CSV table of C-alpha atoms and ligand atoms in Angstrom, one decimal:
chain,number,residue,atom,x,y,z
A,29,MET,CA,3.5,-28.4,-7.7
A,30,GLN,CA,0.5,-30.2,-7.6
A,31,SER,CA,-0.1,-28.6,-4.2
A,32,SER,CA,1.0,-25.5,-4.5
A,33,SER,CA,-1.7,-24.9,-7.0
A,34,ALA,CA,-4.0,-26.6,-5.0
A,35,THR,CA,-3.2,-24.2,-2.9
A,36,LYS,CA,-3.4,-21.5,-5.3
A,37,GLN,CA,-6.8,-22.4,-6.3
A,38,ASN,CA,-8.2,-22.5,-2.6
A,39,THR,CA,-7.0,-19.1,-2.1
A,40,PHE,CA,-8.8,-18.1,-5.2
A,41,ALA,CA,-12.2,-19.1,-4.0
A,42,GLU,CA,-11.8,-18.4,-0.8
A,43,ASP,CA,-10.6,-14.8,-1.5
A,44,VAL,CA,-13.9,-14.6,-3.9
A,45,ARG,CA,-16.1,-15.8,-1.3
A,46,HIS,CA,-14.9,-13.4,1.3
A,47,GLY,CA,-15.0,-10.5,-1.3
A,48,LEU,CA,-18.6,-11.0,-2.8
A,49,SER,CA,-20.0,-11.8,1.0
A,50,ALA,CA,-18.1,-8.3,2.0
A,51,THR,CA,-20.2,-5.2,2.6
A,52,PRO,CA,-19.4,-3.3,0.2
A,53,LYS,CA,-18.2,-6.3,-2.3
A,54,PHE,CA,-15.0,-6.4,-3.8
A,55,LEU,CA,-12.9,-8.5,-6.3
A,56,SER,CA,-9.1,-8.0,-6.0
A,57,SER,CA,-7.3,-7.1,-9.1
A,58,LYS,CA,-4.8,-9.6,-8.8
A,59,TYR,CA,-7.0,-12.1,-10.3
A,60,PHE,CA,-7.4,-10.0,-13.8
A,61,TYR,CA,-4.3,-11.3,-15.2
A,62,ASP,CA,-5.5,-14.7,-16.6
A,63,ASP,CA,-4.4,-15.2,-20.4
A,64,GLU,CA,-7.2,-13.3,-21.5
A,65,GLY,CA,-6.7,-10.7,-19.0
A,66,SER,CA,-3.0,-10.4,-19.6
A,67,ARG,CA,-4.1,-10.2,-23.5
A,68,LEU,CA,-6.8,-7.1,-22.6
A,69,PHE,CA,-4.3,-5.5,-20.7
A,70,GLN,CA,-1.7,-5.6,-23.8
A,71,GLU,CA,-4.6,-4.0,-25.4
A,72,ILE,CA,-5.4,-1.3,-22.6
A,73,MET,CA,-2.0,-0.5,-23.1
A,74,GLU,CA,-2.2,0.7,-26.7
A,75,LEU,CA,-5.3,2.9,-26.4
A,76,PRO,CA,-4.7,6.1,-26.9
A,77,GLU,CA,-6.5,7.0,-23.1
A,78,TYR,CA,-4.2,5.1,-21.7
A,79,TYR,CA,-1.0,7.3,-21.5
A,80,LEU,CA,0.7,5.6,-18.5
A,81,THR,CA,2.9,2.9,-20.5
A,82,ARG,CA,3.7,5.5,-23.3
A,83,ALA,CA,5.0,8.5,-20.3
A,84,GLU,CA,7.2,5.6,-18.4
A,85,SER,CA,8.6,4.6,-22.0
A,86,GLU,CA,9.4,8.0,-22.7
A,87,ILE,CA,11.3,8.5,-19.4
A,88,PHE,CA,13.3,5.3,-20.3
A,89,GLN,CA,14.2,6.5,-23.6
A,90,THR,CA,15.0,9.8,-22.8
A,91,ARG,CA,16.9,9.3,-19.3
A,92,THR,CA,18.7,6.2,-20.2
A,93,LYS,CA,22.0,7.4,-19.4
A,94,GLU,CA,21.3,9.6,-16.0
A,95,ILE,CA,19.1,6.3,-14.9
A,96,PHE,CA,22.7,4.5,-15.8
A,97,GLU,CA,24.9,7.2,-13.4
A,98,ALA,CA,21.9,7.3,-10.8
A,99,PHE,CA,22.4,3.5,-10.3
A,100,GLY,CA,26.2,3.4,-10.4
A,101,ALA,CA,25.4,1.0,-13.2
A,102,ASN,CA,29.5,1.0,-14.4
A,103,GLU,CA,30.8,0.9,-10.6
A,104,THR,CA,30.3,-2.6,-9.2
A,105,LYS,CA,28.8,-5.8,-10.4
A,106,PHE,CA,24.8,-5.7,-9.8
A,107,ASP,CA,22.0,-7.8,-9.7
A,108,LEU,CA,18.7,-5.8,-11.4
A,109,ILE,CA,16.1,-7.4,-10.4
A,110,GLU,CA,12.3,-6.8,-11.7
A,111,LEU,CA,9.4,-7.5,-9.9
A,112,GLY,CA,6.4,-8.3,-12.1
A,113,ALA,CA,8.5,-8.0,-15.2
A,114,GLY,CA,5.5,-8.3,-17.4
A,115,ASP,CA,6.7,-8.1,-21.2
A,116,GLY,CA,10.2,-6.2,-20.3
A,117,THR,CA,9.7,-3.5,-23.0
A,118,LYS,CA,10.9,-0.6,-20.9
A,119,THR,CA,13.6,-2.5,-19.5
A,120,SER,CA,15.3,-3.8,-22.6
A,121,VAL,CA,15.5,-0.1,-23.3
A,122,LEU,CA,18.2,-0.4,-20.0
A,123,VAL,CA,19.0,-3.6,-20.2
A,124,ASN,CA,20.7,-2.6,-23.6
A,125,TYR,CA,22.7,0.4,-22.9
A,126,PHE,CA,23.8,-1.1,-20.0
A,127,LEU,CA,25.1,-3.9,-22.1
A,128,ARG,CA,26.7,-1.3,-24.9
A,129,GLN,CA,28.3,0.3,-21.1
A,130,ASN,CA,29.7,-3.0,-20.7
A,131,ALA,CA,28.2,-3.1,-17.0
A,132,GLU,CA,28.4,-6.4,-15.3
A,133,PHE,CA,25.0,-7.3,-13.8
A,134,ASN,CA,22.7,-10.3,-13.7
A,135,TYR,CA,19.1,-9.7,-15.4
A,136,ILE,CA,16.2,-11.3,-12.5
A,137,PRO,CA,12.8,-10.7,-13.5
A,138,ILE,CA,10.3,-12.3,-10.9
A,139,ASP,CA,6.6,-13.1,-11.7
A,140,ILE,CA,4.0,-15.1,-10.4
A,141,SER,CA,3.2,-16.6,-13.9
A,142,ALA,CA,5.5,-18.9,-15.1
A,143,GLU,CA,4.1,-18.3,-18.8
A,144,ALA,CA,5.0,-14.6,-18.7
A,145,LEU,CA,8.4,-15.5,-17.6
A,146,ASN,CA,9.2,-18.0,-20.6
A,147,VAL,CA,8.2,-15.4,-23.3
A,148,LEU,CA,10.3,-12.9,-21.4
A,149,THR,CA,13.3,-15.0,-21.6
A,150,GLU,CA,13.0,-16.4,-25.2
A,151,LYS,CA,12.6,-12.4,-26.5
A,152,PHE,CA,15.8,-11.3,-24.0
A,153,GLU,CA,17.8,-14.3,-24.9
A,154,LYS,CA,17.3,-13.5,-28.9
A,155,GLN,CA,17.5,-9.8,-28.3
A,156,PHE,CA,20.7,-10.3,-25.9
A,157,PRO,CA,22.8,-13.4,-26.3
A,158,ASN,CA,25.0,-11.7,-23.9
A,159,LEU,CA,23.1,-11.2,-21.0
A,160,SER,CA,22.6,-13.6,-18.0
A,161,ILE,CA,19.0,-13.8,-17.4
A,162,LYS,CA,17.9,-15.8,-14.3
A,163,THR,CA,14.2,-15.7,-13.7
A,164,GLU,CA,13.0,-16.5,-10.5
A,165,GLN,CA,9.1,-17.9,-10.3
A,166,GLY,CA,6.9,-17.0,-7.0
A,167,ASP,CA,6.1,-14.4,-4.5
A,168,TYR,CA,8.1,-11.4,-4.5
A,169,PHE,CA,9.2,-11.5,-0.8
A,170,LYS,CA,10.1,-15.4,-0.7
A,171,THR,CA,12.0,-15.2,-3.6
A,172,LEU,CA,14.1,-11.8,-2.7
A,173,LYS,CA,14.9,-13.3,0.8
A,174,THR,CA,16.2,-16.6,-1.2
A,175,LEU,CA,17.9,-14.1,-3.7
A,176,GLY,CA,19.8,-12.3,-0.8
A,177,ALA,CA,21.2,-15.8,0.8
A,178,LYS,CA,22.8,-16.8,-2.8
A,179,THR,CA,24.9,-13.5,-3.8
A,180,ASP,CA,26.7,-10.9,-1.9
A,181,ASN,CA,25.9,-8.7,-5.2
A,182,ARG,CA,24.8,-5.0,-4.8
A,183,LYS,CA,20.6,-5.1,-5.5
A,184,ILE,CA,18.8,-2.5,-8.1
A,185,ILE,CA,15.0,-3.6,-7.6
A,186,LEU,CA,12.4,-2.2,-10.5
A,187,PHE,CA,8.7,-2.1,-9.7
A,188,LEU,CA,7.3,-0.3,-12.7
A,189,GLY,CA,4.6,0.5,-14.5
A,190,SER,CA,2.3,2.0,-11.5
A,191,ASN,CA,1.7,-1.5,-10.6
A,192,ILE,CA,2.4,0.1,-6.8
A,193,GLY,CA,-1.4,2.2,-7.7
A,194,ASN,CA,-3.3,-1.2,-7.1
A,195,PHE,CA,-2.2,-1.0,-3.3
A,196,SER,CA,-4.3,1.3,-1.2
A,197,GLN,CA,-1.8,3.9,0.6
A,198,ALA,CA,-1.3,2.0,3.4
A,199,GLN,CA,-1.0,-1.3,1.6
A,200,ALA,CA,1.7,0.3,-0.2
A,201,VAL,CA,3.9,1.2,3.4
A,202,GLY,CA,3.1,-2.5,4.4
A,203,PHE,CA,4.5,-3.4,0.9
A,204,PHE,CA,7.8,-1.4,1.3
A,205,THR,CA,8.4,-1.9,4.4
A,206,ASN,CA,8.9,-5.8,3.8
A,207,LEU,CA,10.9,-4.7,0.7
A,208,ARG,CA,13.4,-2.4,2.3
A,209,ASP,CA,13.8,-5.4,5.2
A,210,VAL,CA,15.3,-7.7,2.7
A,211,MET,CA,17.4,-4.7,1.4
A,212,LYS,CA,20.9,-4.0,2.4
A,213,GLU,CA,22.8,-0.4,2.7
A,214,ASN,CA,23.7,0.1,-0.8
A,215,ASP,CA,20.8,-1.6,-3.1
A,216,LEU,CA,18.7,0.6,-4.8
A,217,LEU,CA,14.8,0.6,-5.5
A,218,PHE,CA,13.4,2.2,-8.6
A,219,ILE,CA,9.3,2.7,-8.6
A,220,GLY,CA,7.4,3.9,-11.3
A,221,PHE,CA,4.4,6.1,-10.0
A,222,ASP,CA,1.5,7.7,-12.0
A,223,LEU,CA,1.4,11.5,-11.0
A,224,GLN,CA,-1.7,13.7,-10.5
A,225,LYS,CA,-3.1,16.0,-13.3
A,226,ASN,CA,-6.3,16.8,-14.8
A,227,PRO,CA,-8.9,14.4,-13.4
A,228,LYS,CA,-10.4,14.2,-16.7
A,229,THR,CA,-7.1,13.0,-18.4
A,230,ILE,CA,-7.0,10.2,-15.6
A,231,LEU,CA,-10.7,8.9,-15.7
A,232,ASP,CA,-10.4,8.9,-19.4
A,233,ALA,CA,-7.5,6.0,-19.1
A,234,TYR,CA,-9.9,4.2,-17.4
A,235,ASP,CA,-13.0,4.8,-19.1
A,236,ASP,CA,-12.0,4.2,-23.1
A,237,ALA,CA,-14.1,4.9,-25.7
A,238,LYS,CA,-13.4,1.4,-27.1
A,239,GLY,CA,-15.1,-0.1,-23.8
A,240,VAL,CA,-11.5,-1.9,-23.4
A,241,THR,CA,-11.6,-1.2,-19.9
A,242,ALA,CA,-14.8,-2.6,-19.3
A,243,LYS,CA,-14.2,-5.6,-20.7
A,244,PHE,CA,-10.8,-6.0,-19.0
A,245,ASN,CA,-13.0,-5.9,-16.4
A,246,LEU,CA,-15.9,-8.2,-17.0
A,247,ASN,CA,-13.2,-10.6,-18.0
A,248,LEU,CA,-12.8,-11.5,-14.2
A,249,LEU,CA,-16.9,-12.4,-14.0
A,250,ASN,CA,-16.1,-14.9,-17.0
A,251,ARG,CA,-13.1,-16.3,-15.0
A,252,LEU,CA,-15.2,-17.0,-12.2
A,253,ASN,CA,-17.7,-18.5,-14.7
A,254,ARG,CA,-14.7,-20.5,-16.2
A,255,GLU,CA,-13.0,-21.8,-13.0
A,256,LEU,CA,-15.2,-22.0,-10.2
A,257,GLY,CA,-18.3,-22.7,-12.1
A,258,ALA,CA,-20.0,-19.4,-11.4
A,259,ASN,CA,-23.0,-18.3,-13.6
A,260,PHE,CA,-22.5,-14.5,-14.2
A,261,ASN,CA,-24.3,-13.1,-17.1
A,262,LEU,CA,-22.1,-10.3,-18.3
A,263,ASP,CA,-25.0,-8.6,-19.7
A,264,ASP,CA,-26.4,-7.8,-16.4
A,265,PHE,CA,-23.3,-6.1,-15.1
A,266,SER,CA,-21.6,-2.7,-16.3
A,267,HIS,CA,-18.4,-1.0,-15.7
A,268,TYR,CA,-18.2,2.4,-13.8
A,269,ALA,CA,-15.1,4.5,-12.9
A,270,ALA,CA,-14.6,7.3,-11.0
A,271,TYR,CA,-11.7,9.3,-9.9
A,272,HIS,CA,-11.4,11.2,-6.5
A,273,PRO,CA,-9.5,14.2,-6.6
A,274,ILE,CA,-8.7,14.9,-2.9
A,275,GLU,CA,-7.8,11.2,-2.3
A,276,GLY,CA,-6.1,10.6,-5.6
A,277,ALA,CA,-7.5,7.8,-6.3
A,278,ALA,CA,-9.1,6.3,-9.5
A,279,ARG,CA,-11.3,3.2,-9.0
A,280,SER,CA,-13.6,0.9,-10.6
A,281,PHE,CA,-16.4,-0.7,-10.1
A,282,LEU,CA,-18.9,-3.6,-11.7
A,283,MET,CA,-22.3,-2.1,-11.2
A,284,SER,CA,-25.5,-5.0,-11.0
A,285,ARG,CA,-27.9,-3.8,-13.7
A,286,ARG,CA,-30.8,-5.7,-11.7
A,287,GLU,CA,-31.5,-7.4,-8.4
A,288,GLN,CA,-30.1,-10.8,-9.1
A,289,THR,CA,-28.7,-14.0,-7.6
A,290,VAL,CA,-25.4,-15.3,-8.8
A,291,PHE,CA,-24.5,-19.5,-7.7
A,292,ILE,CA,-20.4,-20.1,-7.8
A,293,GLU,CA,-20.8,-24.1,-7.9
A,294,SER,CA,-17.0,-24.6,-6.5
A,295,LEU,CA,-18.2,-22.6,-3.3
A,296,GLY,CA,-21.5,-24.3,-3.3
A,297,GLU,CA,-22.9,-20.7,-2.5
A,298,SER,CA,-25.6,-18.2,-3.8
A,299,PHE,CA,-24.6,-14.4,-3.6
A,300,GLU,CA,-27.5,-11.3,-3.9
A,301,PHE,CA,-27.2,-8.3,-5.8
A,302,ARG,CA,-29.3,-5.8,-5.2
A,303,ALA,CA,-30.1,-3.6,-8.3
A,304,TRP,CA,-27.3,-1.1,-9.2
A,305,GLU,CA,-25.1,-2.7,-6.2
A,306,PRO,CA,-21.5,-2.0,-6.9
A,307,ILE,CA,-18.4,-4.8,-7.0
A,308,PHE,CA,-15.1,-2.7,-6.1
A,309,MET,CA,-12.8,-4.3,-8.6
A,310,GLU,CA,-9.4,-1.8,-8.6
A,311,ILE,CA,-8.0,1.0,-7.2
A,312,SER,CA,-5.5,2.9,-9.4
A,313,GLN,CA,-3.8,5.1,-6.8
A,314,LYS,CA,-2.3,8.7,-8.1
A,315,TYR,CA,0.6,10.5,-6.5
A,316,ASN,CA,2.2,13.9,-6.0
A,317,LEU,CA,5.8,14.3,-4.9
A,318,ALA,CA,4.9,15.0,-1.4
A,319,MET,CA,3.1,11.7,-1.1
A,320,ILE,CA,6.1,10.2,-2.9
A,321,CYS,CA,8.9,11.1,-0.3
A,322,SER,CA,6.7,10.6,2.8
A,323,LEU,CA,6.1,7.1,1.7
A,324,ALA,CA,9.8,6.7,0.9
A,325,GLU,CA,10.3,8.0,4.9
A,326,ASP,CA,7.7,6.3,6.1
A,327,CYS,CA,9.3,3.1,4.6
A,328,GLY,CA,13.4,3.3,5.9
A,329,PHE,CA,14.0,4.9,2.3
A,330,ARG,CA,15.3,8.3,0.9
A,331,VAL,CA,14.6,9.7,-2.4
A,332,GLU,CA,17.7,9.9,-4.7
A,333,ALA,CA,16.6,11.1,-7.8
A,334,ASN,CA,12.8,11.5,-9.7
A,335,PHE,CA,12.5,10.8,-13.5
A,336,PHE,CA,9.7,12.6,-15.5
A,337,ASP,CA,8.4,12.2,-18.9
A,338,ALA,CA,7.9,15.9,-20.6
A,339,ARG,CA,4.6,16.8,-19.7
A,340,ARG,CA,5.0,15.2,-15.9
A,341,TYR,CA,2.4,12.6,-16.3
A,342,PHE,CA,4.5,9.7,-14.6
A,343,VAL,CA,8.0,9.4,-12.4
A,344,ASP,CA,10.4,6.7,-12.0
A,345,SER,CA,11.3,7.8,-8.6
A,346,LEU,CA,14.7,5.8,-7.2
A,347,TRP,CA,15.0,5.1,-3.4
A,348,LYS,CA,18.4,4.5,-1.4
A,349,VAL,CA,18.0,2.4,2.0
A,350,VAL,CA,18.1,4.5,4.8
A,351,PRO,CA,20.4,2.8,6.9
B,14,AVJ,C1,-1.2,-2.3,-14.1
B,14,AVJ,C2,-2.0,-1.5,-12.5
B,14,AVJ,C3,-0.6,-0.1,-13.6
B,14,AVJ,O1,-4.1,0.4,-13.0
B,14,AVJ,O2,-3.2,1.6,-14.5
B,14,AVJ,C4,-5.7,-0.4,-16.5
B,14,AVJ,C5,-3.9,-2.1,-14.8
B,14,AVJ,N1,-6.6,-1.2,-15.2
B,14,AVJ,N2,-6.5,-0.2,-16.7
B,14,AVJ,C6,-3.4,0.4,-13.6
B,14,AVJ,C7,-5.1,-1.2,-15.3
B,14,AVJ,C8,-7.9,-1.0,-16.0
B,14,AVJ,C9,-3.1,-0.8,-13.9
B,14,AVJ,N3,-1.7,-1.1,-13.6
């Protein structure tokens, strides 16, 4: 355990060195989620501008029976595996319905955060005393491989909440191709995609009036200050969000408001910023149905069904392995 957290720390510092030495500068959005970052993301999900979570919840609440049937959840015993489970609010709607239909399944949330898994387990054990829940802490692919070796159960893998949006399209192909390699013929993949819509609606979701998204972004600089001994002055950076309607990508940046030098103690290195130089922080890729179809095909899947909210803001897409 000691050595794995030491490795993690080195990777974090090395990733920061790499990103801040690059042109243009970048930091990886996967580092947003320390305790404060996770709390801020919860706050984002409640914002009036942040439609994603409510749209996907609507799908889970209004299409529960159809999802159950499309999963073939009453046919054979299966493992319901959730990648990056978070607080499991949406999944609990499915779990509740599946249990009431006497479906036979194990719920297996996978997350890199042990803390997130503890909170989730406690909540689900209270809410569903009859649920078989087995958490797996660690990297998605390593964990999936060992799971595949452990049981012959059919796997239904959930990757919800537009988490895929944080990958570029090329990275998404790599991700799903790897996933395809650990899946068998009757396994299913259920993915939440945020859809292309009025660009103003999208932009507002990443540039909220209360400035919570700005805080969420700036928190990563704070994390660098705390964990790597950096001396970022948060007042010298501001959040900037942009949506590119041809690429369908929302991106966020932290802009250096002046020429400045930042020192990072654990790297023993200084980084220069020009006035108004951007640090690229996050991509939130938006999809259309044609993109989803070709992504599935490129990765060895076929789209079996799509479930939308009433406004068609969001889709949960069910993919079947192509043998
Ligand atoms: C957790 C990746 C789905 O991109 O919409 C929210 C993260 N960033 N506001 C997203 C996020 C800024 C979120 N995902």
